[in-house]
Structure formats: C-alpha cells, structure tokens
Amino acid sequence: MSPVAAAKYANVLYPIVNAAEIHGGALPTSELGVVALDDRTLEITLEAPTPFFLELLTHQTGLPVHRPSVEAHGPDFVRPGNMVSNGAYVLADFVPNAQVKLTKNPEFHAAEEVRIDTVYFYPTEDRSAALRRFQAGELHSNNDAPVEQVAWMKENLGARFRVAPYLGNYYYAVNTGKPPFDDPRVRMALSMAIDREFIAEEIWGGTMVAGYSFVPPGTANYGAPAIADYHDQGMIDREDAAVALLAEAGFGPDNPLAVEIRFNTSENHKNTALAIADMWQPLGVEVTLLNSDTATHYAILRDKGDFDVARAGWIADYNDPQNFLFMVESDNPGFNYANYANPEYDALMDRAAAETDLEVRARILFEAESLFMRDLPFIPLMYYGSLSLVSDKLEGWQDNIQNVHATRWMAIRE
Amino acid sequence: MLSYALRRLVGAIPTLFIIVTVAFFLIRVAPGGPFHLERPLDPQVMENLLKVYHLDKPLWQQYLLYLENLLRGDLGPSFIYRDFSVGDLLGSGLPVSLQLGGSALLLAFFLGTGLGSLAALYQNRPGDYGVMAVAMIGITIPNFVMAPVLTLVFALYLDWLPAGGWGEGALAHKLLPVFTLALPQIAVIARLTRGSMIEALRSNHVRTARAYGLPGHVVVIVHALRGALVPVVSYLGPAAAALITGSVVIETIFGIPGVGRYFVQGALNRDYTLVMGTVVMIAGFVVVFNLLVDLVYALIDPRVRYDR
C-alpha cells in the first residue's frame, strides 16, 4: 500500500482499514489493518462489512510475498533466483518477450498431486501466429484466438477451440455531462436501436454474447441482472420506440441528432461502430466515427475530454456485481467516463456497501443496476467471452467465468 | 584513417544530442501517457505512479534528468514492463536481434550480389529475367504476408521447421525468420548489383582487363564486381542498421524476443523511456554503420582516401 511502491492495483485493497489513507501518503504503512497474530494466523480489519472480500483475496493483490526476500532484494525480488513463492510452481526463468519458465515446487503442500513438472509461458502478440504454433503442436493452450478466424476454428478445431462466458462488459460510455446526451431519453433511444445479437454473432463471430445488462449473468453474490425490458422486443418495435423517444427529446427528420463515436483503433471496434452507425440511421441520427490509438483514446475519456459516445470495456477484478456497478459512482472519476452523477445511485451503492446480508445486498445492488439501466450512463453492448485454444493432450481444463486455468490441476496425456 | 574515424564519431555527438532532444519532446506531445490503459487507474494510484517516475515534474526538469541519467549510461525504468529497466530489455533483446539481423544481412549480401551479378552477365536472357522476376516478388510481397505463408508451408504442411519462438537460438528456429527478413533485401541488392554490374562490365577498365587477356572470372570478380559494389555498400549501411535493430513484423509473427518490437510497443504504450532507449540505440547504429560504409569505400575504391 506504500505510495512509493506505486502499485497499479493498490485501490483494490481499499476495503482494508487505513489502506486508502496509507496509499494517499497520510498514514504510515504500519497503520494498515492487517496483523499477523502468530505464524499461521492473519487478521485483516475492514473499513466496512465487505461481503466480497473473500473473492477479493483471490485477486493477484491477495497473494503472499516472502518478506525477507522482498527486504533483501527490493524491487528485484521478482527475479528468478530471488523470488520465493508458496504455490505449486517456482519461477525458474523469465526472459522478457521470450518466455517465463516455471518448475514444480517440491515444498508445495500438495506437491505429489501436481502432474506437470515444467511450464513454459510464451507471450504471443499475434493471435494468428499463436494459432499456427498451436496447430504445429508447439503450444498446449493459448489464452486467446484470432476473432477473424472463428468460423474456420469452429469447423476445424472442434472442441479444441473454446469460448466461455467471461466477467466483462463491452460498452459505449455516453458523455452525460454534454447536451443533448444529458437527456436519458436520447441515451435510451440510442441503446434501443442497437441490434446486439447481430454485432455479437456477425462481427465477433459469436465470441461475445449480446448484453442487455451491465453486470453479466452468472456473477457471484447476485441473482439475475437487471435486464433491459426491450431485450425481447423485435428490432422494428424497438426502432419505433426509439424514434418516438428522440422526437420527445426534440430530434427528428428536421433536426437530426449528430453523434460522434470514438473508439480505439482495432478492426473489430471499427466494424462494431460502423454497424451501430448503420443501426442508428433509421432514427435519423448522423454518425461520425473517430478512432485513435489506445493511449490517446483513454486519455481523452479519463481527462474528461470532449466526446459524445466512446467505446470502452471492463473485465472485473473480482467476481461481484459491485466490481461493475462501482464504475459510475459519482466519486469515481477514474472509471466514470460518463460523468454520471446520481445521488440516488450513490446512496444505493453506499447502502449495499454497509449491508452484510448477502441477499438483501443483492437486492439493493439490483435496484442500483435498475437505475443504471434506466439512465444508461454506459450503453452495455456485449458480455465478453473468453477464447481459448486447448490441445486434446491437455487434461483438466475447465472453462470458468474468470478464465483462470491453474496448471496445478492439469496433466499432459501422451 | 583512424583519425578520420575518430573525427566522425566525435562529430556524431551533436547529431545524437539533437535526435535525443527531438525524440524526447515529440513522444510527449502525443496525447495520453504510459498509464492511460484500457483498464482505468484510480486517481490516487495514478498520482503515485507519476510521482515515482518523476512524471509530475515540469517537462524541462524531466528532460534534464533524462540527459543526466543518459550520460551515466542509465536508460531509466520501463513504465510498462515494470520489473525491467530499459537497459535490461534492450540488453536481453539486442543479442537476439543481432543474430537475426546479422544472419539476414549476410544472406542478403551474398545471395543478392551473386544473383545480381549472374543477372548482369546474362543480361536480357532467361537467367536475367528469372532472377529479376524473383526479385520483383521479393520486393512486392510484404513480409507480413510472406511470413505466415512460409510458416504454413514449412511448419504446418511439411512439418520441417517450428512455427515460431526463438528456441534459445536453435538453428531450426532461425531459418524461417532469417529468410523472410532477408528476402526483400536480397531482391533490392540483386537489382542494385545488376544495374551497377552492367555499367561496370561496359566500363573502360574492364575492357582493358579483358584486352590484357585476363581470365573471364577474374575480370568479373576482381575488376567489375569491386566497382559495382559501391552503390550496394552505400545501401548496406542503413539497411544493416535497420536489420540489426530488429523488425517488428518478423519478431511479432515468429514470436522472437528481439528489440524491434520495443520501438512500436513503446510508442503505442507511451513507454517514454523505452522509446527513448530504442531511439538512442537505432541512432547509434545508423551513425556507426554509415561510418563503416565510408571506411569500406576506401577499401573497394582506390580513388577514395581519407588521410589527407
């Protein structure tokens, strides 16, 4: 939590007593609400009841590090030879952009259950190249696949190409601080006219799922998410309703609404934006597209630059609806690209944070998500899917919503 | 010649300084910073990061700080690969790029001059047309097309070679990337050699050599080729610098841990120090190779002397 460490995920642990103050430099690290009572007991004191705290500890920030080696090596404690870890594997070698090599940890408490002795991780930027290496038998699995080759992979790889639901949302943030996008009717009309099934199937090859809520279905500590009520209406009815909403807001054939869609450069983001521009055309919306590289795009979103509608995506850090809904709290400027400020929403999120009964909390969060879906600071488009290439030889692979696949549970069949 | 080389190296210092200065300010003019990621950062996290890397200071202070570190040989930490310094990254990538680029360069030089000379000797005959047609293909097919095609053929259908990875420098892993990288260079060098060779074969000194009754291969190799190589050598300087400092396309497609991709990745990620590190490295190579080219001129062309 020390500000000097400048940890990128420090804020994930803010539920711990004094964590935010320490990270802000107001308190020394010794004030953190974490104490080792004895060699085997850790006591963590929280600011408020945090029902998702156990989930949160599965995040990488919850992994233990070996104090003497951190103290001895400083930031170099992550180097092979310096790193002491308690998992099933130890770090043997790390060459940037070449490979990370892990070998079985003989000290691991269940070492006899670990069936793979050595693991190589190869970073592969080019998904098509990864597919070729996979086909050549050089990789047993790859955690991504080329979206443009989905049809081919489905036909030729069978069960070796896998798509699983993923805890993420692909959405368009709307600048709610800028007229006419401050009018919820405008945002609703734009959202209703989008044929999400078409985008998910035709553009993303079924690797995404049409999304009508912000929290993806299947998220822990939650029931069914607050699905938009128009999700089962036909596109023609939705278009009519959207035209009517826009007319109410003062837009029509004589006074067309102009929208600029911003996205970060990528073939599929572009195709998605083009499709949406096409879907908005019947509403008389005049769309312009603007793409920029990732750093520029997010700098504009973050620094409250001028935009109308902008593409963004969020993959949850932990499996809880709060990790989606917190994004548009009014005091969360880093994430709230839409500049959404609704005291009612904030109050619900505060109530949920103080609630220990998981069922009651889920209902409060559902209420918050319902507000979200009414106001649409973000227009949810699709739930992410995770794409994997998995060899027939690799046993023990389980698709899961967090897309975590520990080698510890796997084996290679000869 | 030594004093000439030294003078040239000293003369390169202001050039490098200007390059460093321009690059430093140019990359910072680009909107966004190293911490504007797809995954947003908490404001306090952002503030701490900027502070740790001195990015919260005025630009001129950052510039002076960078120059000061550079003079001490410290290229700074990478903002994206946070466990490594820019020196670590370039240090582990450069030997790989040197091997890859050096092999490609040698292959390109020998095959290119050989084929080009053959084409010149058989000017306007089938051999010439054949070489020039292949050269045209080498130049026109970009390596991001050539690399996947070669991988499909040699790794997937024939199963002779690995489809990617560096394999810690094993020969089998090098063949495809070296060949793909060399191919366009072979083509360019073959065309250059053919052109200047045709000219050289018609020149007075070659005619004289033939009149003396020297054997044909001596005339071609010793007298004609030597003069014909001058334009090739001028081309080789910048080509060598480009090959040795890596190729982002080849490295990305074959999964090779060289330095080529750091330039592009660094710029896209606004990893300022990494961009600066690659700029310094490439500028250094260009200066050195241009100097080498000038020195080689003296070896192959007796009219060129630097000692006066």
PDB file of N, CA and C in Angstrom, chain A residues 164-169 209-227 319 321 324 369 380 382-384 400-402:
ATOM      1  N   ALA A 164     -15.932 -19.302 -23.665  1.00  0.00           N
ATOM      2  CA  ALA A 164     -16.650 -19.407 -22.393  1.00  0.00           C
ATOM      3  C   ALA A 164     -17.096 -18.017 -21.963  1.00  0.00           C
ATOM      4  N   PRO A 165     -18.202 -17.922 -21.239  1.00  0.00           N
ATOM      5  CA  PRO A 165     -18.607 -16.608 -20.723  1.00  0.00           C
ATOM      6  C   PRO A 165     -17.508 -16.041 -19.833  1.00  0.00           C
ATOM      7  N   TYR A 166     -17.404 -14.729 -19.844  1.00  0.00           N
ATOM      8  CA  TYR A 166     -16.299 -14.072 -19.145  1.00  0.00           C
ATOM      9  C   TYR A 166     -16.881 -12.904 -18.365  1.00  0.00           C
ATOM     10  N   LEU A 167     -16.258 -12.567 -17.257  1.00  0.00           N
ATOM     11  CA  LEU A 167     -16.762 -11.498 -16.400  1.00  0.00           C
ATOM     12  C   LEU A 167     -16.394 -10.132 -16.960  1.00  0.00           C
ATOM     13  N   GLY A 168     -16.973  -9.776 -18.090  1.00  0.00           N
ATOM     14  CA  GLY A 168     -16.606  -8.486 -18.658  1.00  0.00           C
ATOM     15  C   GLY A 168     -17.718  -7.920 -19.494  1.00  0.00           C
ATOM     16  N   ASN A 169     -17.665  -6.640 -19.715  1.00  0.00           N
ATOM     17  CA  ASN A 169     -18.691  -5.964 -20.494  1.00  0.00           C
ATOM     18  C   ASN A 169     -18.057  -5.022 -21.511  1.00  0.00           C
ATOM     19  N   VAL A 209     -21.409 -12.233 -26.248  1.00  0.00           N
ATOM     20  CA  VAL A 209     -22.830 -12.518 -26.091  1.00  0.00           C
ATOM     21  C   VAL A 209     -23.561 -11.183 -25.992  1.00  0.00           C
ATOM     22  N   ALA A 210     -24.657 -11.054 -26.735  1.00  0.00           N
ATOM     23  CA  ALA A 210     -25.439  -9.826 -26.696  1.00  0.00           C
ATOM     24  C   ALA A 210     -25.756  -9.470 -25.248  1.00  0.00           C
ATOM     25  N   GLY A 211     -25.527  -8.232 -24.854  1.00  0.00           N
ATOM     26  CA  GLY A 211     -25.649  -7.849 -23.451  1.00  0.00           C
ATOM     27  C   GLY A 211     -26.725  -6.799 -23.222  1.00  0.00           C
ATOM     28  N   TYR A 212     -27.662  -7.120 -22.346  1.00  0.00           N
ATOM     29  CA  TYR A 212     -28.742  -6.171 -22.040  1.00  0.00           C
ATOM     30  C   TYR A 212     -28.697  -5.729 -20.588  1.00  0.00           C
ATOM     31  N   SER A 213     -27.586  -5.994 -19.921  1.00  0.00           N
ATOM     32  CA  SER A 213     -27.419  -5.501 -18.552  1.00  0.00           C
ATOM     33  C   SER A 213     -25.945  -5.170 -18.402  1.00  0.00           C
ATOM     34  N   PHE A 214     -25.596  -4.429 -17.324  1.00  0.00           N
ATOM     35  CA  PHE A 214     -24.182  -4.106 -17.175  1.00  0.00           C
ATOM     36  C   PHE A 214     -23.442  -5.230 -16.455  1.00  0.00           C
ATOM     37  N   VAL A 215     -24.102  -5.808 -15.435  1.00  0.00           N
ATOM     38  CA  VAL A 215     -23.480  -6.929 -14.736  1.00  0.00           C
ATOM     39  C   VAL A 215     -23.782  -8.193 -15.541  1.00  0.00           C
ATOM     40  N   PRO A 216     -22.757  -8.952 -15.914  1.00  0.00           N
ATOM     41  CA  PRO A 216     -23.028 -10.149 -16.712  1.00  0.00           C
ATOM     42  C   PRO A 216     -23.769 -11.213 -15.894  1.00  0.00           C
ATOM     43  N   PRO A 217     -24.609 -12.009 -16.543  1.00  0.00           N
ATOM     44  CA  PRO A 217     -25.287 -13.089 -15.831  1.00  0.00           C
ATOM     45  C   PRO A 217     -24.246 -14.057 -15.294  1.00  0.00           C
ATOM     46  N   GLY A 218     -24.535 -14.652 -14.136  1.00  0.00           N
ATOM     47  CA  GLY A 218     -23.603 -15.623 -13.578  1.00  0.00           C
ATOM     48  C   GLY A 218     -22.620 -15.014 -12.606  1.00  0.00           C
ATOM     49  N   THR A 219     -22.684 -13.688 -12.411  1.00  0.00           N
ATOM     50  CA  THR A 219     -21.795 -13.037 -11.445  1.00  0.00           C
ATOM     51  C   THR A 219     -22.176 -13.489 -10.027  1.00  0.00           C
ATOM     52  N   ALA A 220     -21.163 -13.743  -9.200  1.00  0.00           N
ATOM     53  CA  ALA A 220     -21.403 -14.242  -7.842  1.00  0.00           C
ATOM     54  C   ALA A 220     -22.104 -13.194  -6.989  1.00  0.00           C
ATOM     55  N   ASN A 221     -22.664 -13.626  -5.885  1.00  0.00           N
ATOM     56  CA  ASN A 221     -23.341 -12.748  -4.914  1.00  0.00           C
ATOM     57  C   ASN A 221     -24.453 -11.927  -5.560  1.00  0.00           C
ATOM     58  N   TYR A 222     -25.122 -12.479  -6.528  1.00  0.00           N
ATOM     59  CA  TYR A 222     -26.113 -11.720  -7.276  1.00  0.00           C
ATOM     60  C   TYR A 222     -27.090 -12.709  -7.858  1.00  0.00           C
ATOM     61  N   GLY A 223     -28.261 -12.257  -8.206  1.00  0.00           N
ATOM     62  CA  GLY A 223     -29.191 -13.127  -8.928  1.00  0.00           C
ATOM     63  C   GLY A 223     -29.121 -12.797 -10.395  1.00  0.00           C
ATOM     64  N   ALA A 224     -30.294 -12.822 -11.061  1.00  0.00           N
ATOM     65  CA  ALA A 224     -30.317 -12.403 -12.458  1.00  0.00           C
ATOM     66  C   ALA A 224     -30.088 -10.897 -12.499  1.00  0.00           C
ATOM     67  N   PRO A 225     -29.290 -10.410 -13.433  1.00  0.00           N
ATOM     68  CA  PRO A 225     -29.037  -8.963 -13.519  1.00  0.00           C
ATOM     69  C   PRO A 225     -30.269  -8.206 -14.013  1.00  0.00           C
ATOM     70  N   ALA A 226     -30.213  -6.871 -13.943  1.00  0.00           N
ATOM     71  CA  ALA A 226     -31.341  -6.024 -14.361  1.00  0.00           C
ATOM     72  C   ALA A 226     -31.326  -5.903 -15.878  1.00  0.00           C
ATOM     73  N   ILE A 227     -31.991  -6.856 -16.521  1.00  0.00           N
ATOM     74  CA  ILE A 227     -32.010  -6.912 -17.995  1.00  0.00           C
ATOM     75  C   ILE A 227     -32.946  -5.829 -18.531  1.00  0.00           C
ATOM     76  N   ASN A 319     -15.130 -11.368  -8.629  1.00  0.00           N
ATOM     77  CA  ASN A 319     -16.441 -11.837  -9.047  1.00  0.00           C
ATOM     78  C   ASN A 319     -17.525 -11.312  -8.118  1.00  0.00           C
ATOM     79  N   PRO A 321     -20.967  -8.161  -8.230  1.00  0.00           N
ATOM     80  CA  PRO A 321     -21.601  -7.087  -9.019  1.00  0.00           C
ATOM     81  C   PRO A 321     -21.054  -5.702  -8.677  1.00  0.00           C
ATOM     82  N   PHE A 324     -18.655  -4.104 -10.999  1.00  0.00           N
ATOM     83  CA  PHE A 324     -19.144  -3.442 -12.208  1.00  0.00           C
ATOM     84  C   PHE A 324     -19.810  -2.119 -11.851  1.00  0.00           C
ATOM     85  N   GLU A 369     -28.581  -1.325 -10.217  1.00  0.00           N
ATOM     86  CA  GLU A 369     -28.407  -1.648 -11.630  1.00  0.00           C
ATOM     87  C   GLU A 369     -29.655  -1.255 -12.427  1.00  0.00           C
ATOM     88  N   PRO A 380     -24.605  -0.813 -22.341  1.00  0.00           N
ATOM     89  CA  PRO A 380     -23.979  -2.136 -22.438  1.00  0.00           C
ATOM     90  C   PRO A 380     -24.280  -2.738 -23.802  1.00  0.00           C
ATOM     91  N   MET A 382     -22.243  -5.890 -25.114  1.00  0.00           N
ATOM     92  CA  MET A 382     -21.998  -7.337 -25.132  1.00  0.00           C
ATOM     93  C   MET A 382     -21.271  -7.749 -23.863  1.00  0.00           C
ATOM     94  N   TYR A 383     -21.525  -8.994 -23.443  1.00  0.00           N
ATOM     95  CA  TYR A 383     -20.697  -9.594 -22.405  1.00  0.00           C
ATOM     96  C   TYR A 383     -19.526 -10.236 -23.118  1.00  0.00           C
ATOM     97  N   TYR A 384     -18.360 -10.072 -22.551  1.00  0.00           N
ATOM     98  CA  TYR A 384     -17.183 -10.675 -23.159  1.00  0.00           C
ATOM     99  C   TYR A 384     -17.255 -12.194 -23.074  1.00  0.00           C
ATOM    100  N   ASN A 400     -14.235 -21.435 -17.130  1.00  0.00           N
ATOM    101  CA  ASN A 400     -14.844 -20.742 -15.992  1.00  0.00           C
ATOM    102  C   ASN A 400     -14.931 -19.254 -16.263  1.00  0.00           C
ATOM    103  N   ILE A 401     -15.819 -18.594 -15.515  1.00  0.00           N
ATOM    104  CA  ILE A 401     -16.188 -17.213 -15.814  1.00  0.00           C
ATOM    105  C   ILE A 401     -15.032 -16.250 -15.562  1.00  0.00           C
ATOM    106  N   GLN A 402     -14.065 -16.646 -14.736  1.00  0.00           N
ATOM    107  CA  GLN A 402     -12.933 -15.752 -14.504  1.00  0.00           C
ATOM    108  C   GLN A 402     -11.757 -16.082 -15.420  1.00  0.00           C
TER     109      GLN A 402
END
